[in-house]
PDB file of C-alpha atoms in Angstrom:
ATOM      1  CA  MET A   1    -111.672  25.004 -37.468  1.00  0.00           C
ATOM      2  CA  ALA A   2    -108.703  23.167 -35.604  1.00  0.00           C
ATOM      3  CA  LEU A   3    -107.263  22.231 -39.005  1.00  0.00           C
ATOM      4  CA  ASN A   4    -106.897  25.765 -39.637  1.00  0.00           C
ATOM      5  CA  TRP A   5    -104.721  26.301 -36.500  1.00  0.00           C
ATOM      6  CA  PHE A   6    -102.722  23.533 -37.066  1.00  0.00           C
ATOM      7  CA  THR A   7    -102.153  24.670 -40.716  1.00  0.00           C
ATOM      8  CA  ALA A   8    -101.086  28.190 -39.149  1.00  0.00           C
ATOM      9  CA  PHE A   9     -98.591  26.591 -36.590  1.00  0.00           C
ATOM     10  CA  LYS A  10     -96.956  24.460 -39.224  1.00  0.00           C
ATOM     11  CA  VAL A  11     -96.466  27.657 -41.508  1.00  0.00           C
ATOM     12  CA  ILE A  12     -94.596  29.503 -38.545  1.00  0.00           C
ATOM     13  CA  PRO A  13     -90.693  29.181 -39.134  1.00  0.00           C
ATOM     14  CA  TRP A  14     -89.987  27.889 -35.394  1.00  0.00           C
ATOM     15  CA  THR A  15     -86.386  27.780 -36.086  1.00  0.00           C
ATOM     16  CA  GLN A  16     -86.260  31.573 -36.699  1.00  0.00           C
ATOM     17  CA  VAL A  17     -88.647  32.318 -33.509  1.00  0.00           C
ATOM     18  CA  VAL A  18     -86.171  30.292 -31.337  1.00  0.00           C
ATOM     19  CA  GLN A  19     -82.969  31.788 -32.599  1.00  0.00           C
ATOM     20  CA  ASN A  20     -84.297  35.455 -32.328  1.00  0.00           C
ATOM     21  CA  ALA A  21     -85.805  35.019 -28.847  1.00  0.00           C
ATOM     22  CA  PRO A  22     -82.757  36.327 -27.054  1.00  0.00           C
ATOM     23  CA  THR A  23     -82.731  39.303 -29.207  1.00  0.00           C
ATOM     24  CA  VAL A  24     -86.307  40.045 -28.579  1.00  0.00           C
ATOM     25  CA  LEU A  25     -85.836  39.395 -24.628  1.00  0.00           C
ATOM     26  CA  ARG A  26     -82.876  42.091 -24.683  1.00  0.00           C
ATOM     27  CA  GLY A  27     -85.322  44.529 -26.657  1.00  0.00           C
ATOM     28  CA  ALA A  28     -87.982  44.000 -24.055  1.00  0.00           C
ATOM     29  CA  LYS A  29     -86.053  44.459 -21.282  1.00  0.00           C
ATOM     30  CA  LYS A  30     -84.302  47.654 -22.830  1.00  0.00           C
ATOM     31  CA  LEU A  31     -87.665  49.051 -23.527  1.00  0.00           C
ATOM     32  CA  TRP A  32     -88.859  48.351 -19.895  1.00  0.00           C
ATOM     33  CA  GLY A  33     -85.860  49.892 -18.506  1.00  0.00           C
ATOM     34  CA  MET A  34     -86.641  52.906 -20.558  1.00  0.00           C
ATOM     35  CA  VAL A  35     -90.427  52.988 -19.427  1.00  0.00           C
ATOM     36  CA  GLY A  36     -89.333  52.381 -15.504  1.00  0.00           C
ATOM     37  CA  THR A  37     -86.796  55.258 -15.433  1.00  0.00           C
ATOM     38  CA  ASN A  38     -89.401  57.687 -17.020  1.00  0.00           C
ATOM     39  CA  ALA A  39     -92.050  56.586 -14.942  1.00  0.00           C
ATOM     40  CA  ALA A  40     -89.917  57.058 -11.751  1.00  0.00           C
ATOM     41  CA  GLN A  41     -89.385  60.481 -12.784  1.00  0.00           C
ATOM     42  CA  PRO A  42     -92.556  62.674 -12.712  1.00  0.00           C
ATOM     43  CA  PRO A  43     -92.406  66.004 -13.993  1.00  0.00           C
ATOM     44  CA  ALA A  44     -92.706  69.012 -11.830  1.00  0.00           C
ATOM     45  CA  VAL A  45     -96.102  70.531 -12.297  1.00  0.00           C
ATOM     46  CA  GLU A  46     -97.272  73.566 -10.366  1.00  0.00           C
ATOM     47  CA  PRO A  47    -100.102  73.006  -7.951  1.00  0.00           C
ATOM     48  CA  SER A  48    -102.499  75.512  -9.662  1.00  0.00           C
ATOM     49  CA  ARG A  49    -102.612  73.167 -12.755  1.00  0.00           C
ATOM     50  CA  LEU A  50    -102.938  70.131 -10.595  1.00  0.00           C
ATOM     51  CA  GLU A  51    -106.024  71.505  -9.180  1.00  0.00           C
ATOM     52  CA  HIS A  52    -107.309  72.517 -12.601  1.00  0.00           C
ATOM     53  CA  GLU A  53    -106.645  68.954 -14.192  1.00  0.00           C
ATOM     54  CA  VAL A  54    -108.055  67.584 -11.104  1.00  0.00           C
ATOM     55  CA  ALA A  55    -111.495  69.673 -11.434  1.00  0.00           C
ATOM     56  CA  ASP A  56    -111.319  68.584 -15.165  1.00  0.00           C
ATOM     57  CA  VAL A  57    -110.986  65.031 -14.158  1.00  0.00           C
ATOM     58  CA  LYS A  58    -114.020  65.485 -11.547  1.00  0.00           C
ATOM     59  CA  HIS A  59    -116.058  66.843 -14.588  1.00  0.00           C
ATOM     60  CA  GLU A  60    -115.455  64.174 -16.754  1.00  0.00           C
ATOM     61  CA  VAL A  61    -116.498  61.490 -13.916  1.00  0.00           C
ATOM     62  CA  ALA A  62    -119.507  63.566 -13.539  1.00  0.00           C
ATOM     63  CA  LYS A  63    -120.246  63.178 -17.286  1.00  0.00           C
ATOM     64  CA  ALA A  64    -119.381  59.475 -17.244  1.00  0.00           C
ATOM     65  CA  ALA A  65    -121.840  59.094 -14.259  1.00  0.00           C
ATOM     66  CA  GLU A  66    -124.757  60.626 -16.228  1.00  0.00           C
ATOM     67  CA  VAL A  67    -124.114  58.627 -19.485  1.00  0.00           C
ATOM     68  CA  ILE A  68    -124.027  55.468 -17.209  1.00  0.00           C
ATOM     69  CA  THR A  69    -127.297  56.294 -15.913  1.00  0.00           C
ATOM     70  CA  SER A  70    -128.655  57.158 -19.014  1.00  0.00           C
ATOM     71  CA  LEU A  71    -127.598  53.892 -20.508  1.00  0.00           C
ATOM     72  CA  ALA A  72    -129.051  51.842 -17.334  1.00  0.00           C
ATOM     73  CA  GLU A  73    -132.233  53.575 -17.924  1.00  0.00           C
ATOM     74  CA  GLN A  74    -132.153  52.551 -21.539  1.00  0.00           C
ATOM     75  CA  ASN A  75    -131.199  48.935 -20.792  1.00  0.00           C
ATOM     76  CA  GLY A  76    -134.148  48.765 -18.494  1.00  0.00           C
ATOM     77  CA  ARG A  77    -136.263  49.912 -21.028  1.00  0.00           C
ATOM     78  CA  LEU A  78    -134.897  47.535 -23.923  1.00  0.00           C
ATOM     79  CA  VAL A  79    -135.396  44.518 -21.152  1.00  0.00           C
ATOM     80  CA  GLU A  80    -139.038  45.734 -20.917  1.00  0.00           C
ATOM     81  CA  ALA A  81    -139.527  45.609 -24.399  1.00  0.00           C
ATOM     82  CA  VAL A  82    -137.702  42.334 -25.148  1.00  0.00           C
ATOM     83  CA  GLU A  83    -140.181  40.885 -22.904  1.00  0.00           C
ATOM     84  CA  ILE A  84    -143.157  42.329 -24.238  1.00  0.00           C
ATOM     85  CA  LEU A  85    -141.973  40.992 -27.582  1.00  0.00           C
ATOM     86  CA  ARG A  86    -141.398  37.464 -25.893  1.00  0.00           C
ATOM     87  CA  VAL A  87    -144.859  37.377 -24.933  1.00  0.00           C
ATOM     88  CA  ARG A  88    -146.267  38.411 -28.114  1.00  0.00           C
ATOM     89  CA  THR A  89    -144.157  35.593 -29.827  1.00  0.00           C
ATOM     90  CA  ARG A  90    -145.500  33.166 -27.460  1.00  0.00           C
ATOM     91  CA  VAL A  91    -148.903  34.427 -28.133  1.00  0.00           C
ATOM     92  CA  LEU A  92    -148.319  34.372 -31.886  1.00  0.00           C
ATOM     93  CA  THR A  93    -146.892  30.605 -31.906  1.00  0.00           C
ATOM     94  CA  VAL A  94    -150.044  29.349 -29.715  1.00  0.00           C
ATOM     95  CA  ALA A  95    -152.048  31.073 -32.361  1.00  0.00           C
ATOM     96  CA  ILE A  96    -150.229  29.693 -35.436  1.00  0.00           C
ATOM     97  CA  VAL A  97    -150.589  26.358 -34.055  1.00  0.00           C
ATOM     98  CA  ALA A  98    -154.230  26.651 -33.160  1.00  0.00           C
ATOM     99  CA  LEU A  99    -154.817  27.840 -36.850  1.00  0.00           C
ATOM    100  CA  SER A 100    -152.691  25.138 -38.028  1.00  0.00           C
ATOM    101  CA  VAL A 101    -154.566  22.364 -36.296  1.00  0.00           C
ATOM    102  CA  GLY A 102    -158.133  24.129 -37.443  1.00  0.00           C
ATOM    103  CA  VAL A 103    -156.702  23.981 -40.564  1.00  0.00           C
ATOM    104  CA  ILE A 104    -155.691  20.161 -40.868  1.00  0.00           C
ATOM    105  CA  ALA A 105    -159.090  19.458 -39.203  1.00  0.00           C
ATOM    106  CA  LEU A 106    -160.925  21.373 -42.104  1.00  0.00           C
ATOM    107  CA  ALA A 107    -159.029  19.821 -44.646  1.00  0.00           C
ATOM    108  CA  ALA A 108    -159.548  16.306 -43.295  1.00  0.00           C
ATOM    109  CA  SER A 109    -163.068  16.667 -42.880  1.00  0.00           C
ATOM    110  CA  ARG A 110    -163.469  17.983 -46.626  1.00  0.00           C
ATOM    111  CA  LEU A 111    -161.685  14.700 -47.640  1.00  0.00           C
ATOM    112  CA  ILE A 112    -163.532  12.472 -45.568  1.00  0.00           C
ATOM    113  CA  GLY A 113    -166.870  14.001 -46.254  1.00  0.00           C
TER     114      GLY A 113
END
């Protein structure tokens, strides 16, 4: 796994990466400047539309809360099912070991007797 990373880093043209770093930095600063100016000037919105959007968001939050509650209940049932399966697996393991000991004992008694 580590060898693959070393191979990947050897393939990267580091001289080109270093040469183009200033151009990438200028582009990032330009992009950040454009995002910053757009975020600083929120569009004018009428209050009734804002109230409608707030109501929509509240409705979505209520739906999300219902989904989360449902998922929590399902998770609880899954945990219970996993616990039951764990106990069953332990019982089956003990039964297999007991049966194996019985078969070995039976086979040994037939070989000896």
